[in-house]
CSV table of C-alpha atoms in Angstrom, one decimal:
chain,number,residue,atom,x,y,z
A,1,MET,CA,-68.2,-218.3,50.2
A,2,ALA,CA,-67.1,-216.3,53.2
A,3,ALA,CA,-66.3,-212.6,52.8
A,4,PRO,CA,-62.6,-211.7,52.8
A,5,ARG,CA,-62.8,-210.1,56.3
A,6,ASP,CA,-64.3,-213.2,57.7
A,7,GLU,CA,-61.7,-215.4,56.0
A,8,ILE,CA,-59.0,-213.3,57.7
A,9,LEU,CA,-60.6,-213.7,61.1
A,10,GLN,CA,-61.0,-217.5,60.6
A,11,ALA,CA,-57.4,-217.9,59.6
A,12,ALA,CA,-56.1,-215.6,62.3
A,13,ALA,CA,-58.2,-217.5,64.9
A,14,GLU,CA,-56.7,-220.8,63.9
A,15,LEU,CA,-53.1,-219.5,63.9
A,16,PHE,CA,-53.4,-217.5,67.1
A,17,VAL,CA,-54.9,-220.4,69.0
A,18,ASN,CA,-52.6,-223.1,67.6
A,19,ARG,CA,-49.3,-221.2,67.1
A,20,GLY,CA,-49.7,-218.3,69.5
A,21,TYR,CA,-50.5,-214.6,69.0
A,22,ALA,CA,-46.9,-213.4,69.3
A,23,ALA,CA,-45.6,-216.1,67.0
A,24,THR,CA,-48.1,-215.3,64.2
A,25,SER,CA,-47.4,-212.5,61.7
A,26,THR,CA,-49.8,-210.7,59.4
A,27,ARG,CA,-47.8,-212.4,56.5
A,28,ASP,CA,-48.7,-215.8,58.0
A,29,ILE,CA,-52.4,-214.9,58.2
A,30,ALA,CA,-52.4,-213.5,54.6
A,31,GLU,CA,-50.6,-216.6,53.3
A,32,LYS,CA,-53.2,-218.9,55.0
A,33,VAL,CA,-56.0,-216.9,53.5
A,34,GLY,CA,-54.3,-216.9,50.1
A,35,ILE,CA,-54.1,-213.1,49.7
A,36,ARG,CA,-51.4,-210.5,49.6
A,37,GLN,CA,-50.3,-209.0,52.9
A,38,ALA,CA,-51.3,-205.6,51.5
A,39,SER,CA,-54.8,-206.9,50.9
A,40,LEU,CA,-55.1,-207.9,54.6
A,41,TYR,CA,-54.3,-204.3,55.6
A,42,TYR,CA,-57.3,-203.1,53.5
A,43,HIS,CA,-59.5,-204.9,56.0
A,44,PHE,CA,-57.5,-204.5,59.3
A,45,ALA,CA,-54.9,-201.9,60.4
A,46,GLY,CA,-52.8,-204.7,61.8
A,47,LYS,CA,-52.6,-207.8,63.9
A,48,PRO,CA,-53.9,-206.0,67.1
A,49,GLY,CA,-57.1,-205.1,65.3
A,50,ILE,CA,-57.7,-208.7,64.3
A,51,LEU,CA,-57.1,-209.9,67.9
A,52,ALA,CA,-59.4,-207.3,69.3
A,53,GLU,CA,-62.2,-208.4,67.0
A,54,LEU,CA,-61.7,-212.1,67.9
A,55,LEU,CA,-61.7,-211.4,71.6
A,56,GLU,CA,-64.9,-209.5,71.2
A,57,LEU,CA,-66.5,-212.4,69.4
A,58,SER,CA,-65.9,-214.6,72.5
A,59,VAL,CA,-68.0,-212.4,74.8
A,60,ARG,CA,-70.0,-209.9,72.9
A,61,PRO,CA,-72.9,-212.2,71.7
A,62,SER,CA,-73.6,-213.2,75.3
A,63,LEU,CA,-73.0,-209.7,76.7
A,64,ASP,CA,-75.4,-208.1,74.2
A,65,GLN,CA,-78.2,-210.3,75.4
A,66,VAL,CA,-77.9,-209.6,79.2
A,67,GLU,CA,-80.4,-206.6,79.3
A,68,ARG,CA,-82.9,-208.5,77.2
A,69,ILE,CA,-82.5,-211.7,79.3
A,70,GLU,CA,-83.3,-209.6,82.5
A,71,GLY,CA,-86.3,-208.0,80.8
A,72,GLU,CA,-87.8,-211.2,79.4
A,73,CYS,CA,-87.3,-213.7,82.2
A,74,PRO,CA,-90.1,-214.0,84.8
A,75,ALA,CA,-89.6,-211.7,87.8
A,76,ASP,CA,-90.8,-214.5,90.1
A,77,LEU,CA,-88.2,-216.9,88.7
A,78,PRO,CA,-84.9,-215.1,88.8
A,79,GLU,CA,-83.1,-218.5,88.3
A,80,ALA,CA,-84.3,-218.5,84.7
A,81,ALA,CA,-82.2,-215.4,83.9
A,82,LEU,CA,-78.9,-216.9,85.1
A,83,TYR,CA,-79.7,-220.2,83.5
A,84,LEU,CA,-80.5,-218.5,80.2
A,85,LEU,CA,-77.3,-216.4,80.2
A,86,ALA,CA,-75.2,-219.5,81.0
A,87,LEU,CA,-76.9,-221.4,78.2
A,88,ILE,CA,-76.4,-218.6,75.6
A,89,ASP,CA,-72.8,-218.1,76.8
A,90,ALA,CA,-72.0,-221.8,76.6
A,91,ASP,CA,-73.4,-221.9,73.1
A,92,THR,CA,-71.3,-218.9,72.1
A,93,LEU,CA,-68.1,-220.5,73.4
A,94,ALA,CA,-69.1,-223.8,71.7
A,95,THR,CA,-69.4,-222.2,68.3
A,96,VAL,CA,-66.9,-219.4,68.0
A,97,PRO,CA,-64.2,-220.1,65.4
A,98,HIS,CA,-61.3,-222.4,66.5
A,99,ASN,CA,-62.2,-222.2,70.1
A,100,ILE,CA,-61.1,-218.6,70.4
A,101,GLY,CA,-62.3,-218.5,74.0
A,102,ARG,CA,-58.8,-219.8,74.7
A,103,LEU,CA,-57.2,-216.6,73.6
A,104,TYR,CA,-57.8,-214.4,76.6
A,105,ARG,CA,-56.2,-217.1,78.8
A,106,MET,CA,-53.0,-217.2,76.7
A,107,PRO,CA,-50.0,-215.3,78.2
A,108,ASP,CA,-48.9,-213.6,75.0
A,109,VAL,CA,-52.5,-212.2,74.6
A,110,ARG,CA,-52.8,-211.2,78.2
A,111,SER,CA,-49.6,-209.2,78.0
A,112,SER,CA,-50.7,-207.3,74.9
A,113,GLU,CA,-52.2,-203.8,74.8
A,114,VAL,CA,-55.3,-205.3,73.1
A,115,PHE,CA,-56.1,-207.3,76.2
A,116,GLY,CA,-56.2,-204.2,78.3
A,117,GLU,CA,-58.8,-202.7,75.9
A,118,PHE,CA,-60.8,-206.0,76.0
A,119,GLN,CA,-60.9,-206.2,79.8
A,120,PRO,CA,-63.9,-203.9,80.4
A,121,ALA,CA,-66.1,-206.2,78.2
A,122,LEU,CA,-64.9,-209.2,80.2
A,123,ARG,CA,-65.5,-207.4,83.5
A,124,GLU,CA,-69.0,-206.5,82.3
A,125,LEU,CA,-69.8,-210.1,81.6
A,126,VAL,CA,-68.5,-211.2,85.0
A,127,ALA,CA,-70.5,-208.5,86.6
A,128,ALA,CA,-73.7,-209.7,84.8
A,129,TYR,CA,-73.1,-213.2,86.1
A,130,GLY,CA,-72.5,-211.8,89.6
A,131,ARG,CA,-75.7,-209.8,89.5
A,132,LEU,CA,-77.9,-212.6,88.3
A,133,GLY,CA,-76.2,-215.1,90.6
A,134,ALA,CA,-76.7,-212.8,93.6
A,135,ALA,CA,-80.4,-212.7,92.9
A,136,VAL,CA,-80.7,-216.4,93.5
A,137,ILE,CA,-77.9,-217.4,95.8
A,138,SER,CA,-78.7,-219.1,99.1
A,139,GLY,CA,-77.1,-221.4,101.6
A,140,PRO,CA,-73.5,-221.4,102.9
A,141,VAL,CA,-72.0,-220.0,99.7
A,142,ALA,CA,-74.0,-216.7,100.1
A,143,ALA,CA,-72.0,-215.8,103.2
A,144,THR,CA,-68.6,-216.6,101.8
A,145,VAL,CA,-68.3,-214.9,98.4
A,146,SER,CA,-68.8,-211.3,97.1
A,147,VAL,CA,-70.8,-210.5,94.0
A,148,ASP,CA,-67.6,-210.1,92.0
A,149,GLN,CA,-66.2,-213.4,93.2
A,150,LEU,CA,-69.5,-215.1,92.4
A,151,GLY,CA,-69.5,-213.7,88.9
A,152,GLY,CA,-65.9,-214.9,88.3
A,153,LEU,CA,-66.8,-218.4,89.7
A,154,LEU,CA,-69.9,-218.7,87.4
A,155,VAL,CA,-67.8,-217.6,84.4
A,156,GLN,CA,-65.3,-220.3,85.2
A,157,VAL,CA,-68.1,-222.9,85.2
A,158,VAL,CA,-69.2,-221.9,81.7
A,159,GLU,CA,-65.6,-221.9,80.5
A,160,VAL,CA,-65.6,-225.6,80.9
A,161,VAL,CA,-66.8,-225.4,77.2
A,162,ILE,CA,-63.4,-224.2,76.2
A,163,ARG,CA,-61.7,-227.1,77.9
A,164,ILE,CA,-64.1,-229.6,76.2
A,165,ARG,CA,-63.3,-228.1,72.8
A,166,ALA,CA,-59.6,-228.1,73.5
A,167,ARG,CA,-59.5,-231.8,74.0
A,168,GLY,CA,-61.3,-232.2,70.6
A,169,ASP,CA,-64.8,-233.1,71.8
A,170,GLU,CA,-68.0,-231.5,70.6
A,171,VAL,CA,-70.1,-229.5,73.0
A,172,THR,CA,-73.6,-230.8,72.8
A,173,ARG,CA,-76.9,-229.0,73.7
A,174,ALA,CA,-77.0,-231.5,76.7
A,175,ASP,CA,-73.6,-230.3,77.8
A,176,ALA,CA,-74.7,-226.6,77.6
A,177,ARG,CA,-77.8,-227.4,79.7
A,178,ALA,CA,-75.8,-229.3,82.3
A,179,ILE,CA,-73.4,-226.3,82.6
A,180,ALA,CA,-76.3,-223.9,83.0
A,181,ALA,CA,-77.8,-226.1,85.7
A,182,THR,CA,-74.4,-226.3,87.4
A,183,CYS,CA,-74.3,-222.5,87.6
A,184,LEU,CA,-77.6,-222.6,89.6
A,185,ARG,CA,-76.3,-225.4,91.8
A,186,VAL,CA,-73.2,-223.4,92.7
A,187,CYS,CA,-75.7,-220.7,93.9
A,188,GLY,CA,-77.5,-223.3,96.1
A,189,VAL,CA,-80.6,-223.5,93.9
A,190,ARG,CA,-82.6,-226.7,94.5
A,191,ASP,CA,-83.4,-229.1,91.6
A,192,GLY,CA,-87.1,-228.2,91.5
A,193,ARG,CA,-86.3,-224.6,90.8
A,194,ILE,CA,-83.6,-225.6,88.3
A,195,ALA,CA,-86.2,-227.6,86.4
A,196,LEU,CA,-88.5,-224.5,86.3
A,197,ALA,CA,-85.7,-222.3,85.2
A,198,ALA,CA,-84.8,-224.7,82.4
A,199,ALA,CA,-88.3,-224.9,81.2
A,200,ALA,CA,-88.6,-221.1,81.2
A,201,ALA,CA,-85.3,-220.8,79.3
A,202,ASP,CA,-86.4,-223.3,76.7
A,203,GLU,CA,-89.5,-221.3,76.1
A,204,LEU,CA,-87.6,-218.0,75.7
A,205,MET,CA,-84.6,-219.3,73.8
A,206,PRO,CA,-86.2,-218.9,70.3
A,207,MET,CA,-86.5,-215.2,70.9
A,208,PHE,CA,-82.8,-214.8,71.0
A,209,ALA,CA,-82.0,-214.6,67.3
A,210,THR,CA,-78.2,-214.1,67.8
A,211,ASP,CA,-77.9,-217.7,69.0
A,212,ALA,CA,-74.3,-218.6,67.9
A,213,ARG,CA,-75.4,-221.9,66.3
A,214,SER,CA,-77.9,-220.0,64.0
A,215,ARG,CA,-75.1,-217.7,62.9
A,216,GLY,CA,-73.2,-220.7,61.6
A,217,ALA,CA,-69.8,-219.8,63.1
A,218,GLY,CA,-67.1,-222.2,62.0
A,219,GLY,CA,-64.4,-224.1,63.8
């Protein structure tokens, strides 16, 4: 059985995504969990605190792995680092409760104070993608985009996961691998190097114990 705090997060995730953040009250969340509203406040100070934790869940598992990815991937195969980050990030977005990756695209969330507090984490993830992408980019794209633009573009590629889930489809491991490979193709990486990066990532993946699937996230 899930802990009360986790039950609150699960219920809030479903309500925020399906009904909207502004349209959901703490009473709604408490009723969905089957607890008193006062009991909810034992675990969270209010609705903003719940939203803040859900937003963090959508990026933190990936962001926390960036330094380790850069340290563990072969120095002579920088493509592996970008591939591995995209793979882990796609897996995170595929398994977070109720597709909460949608939250930071919702207008009522983006207009909240909580979103402003969340933005540094999102910018940090974009910067990581930009840094890893800049290490491998070649061809015409290299001359037309900045590192920040590249990072944003790569994040958008991985966020295809959110759209797949939104239409009710499961995101498979093959989907995640295709998304990771697409990130490399956006950077002009050739298929031979992509294959090498995928093989290196497959070898390293078991080391990353915070893989979202192994945590058993619901939704």
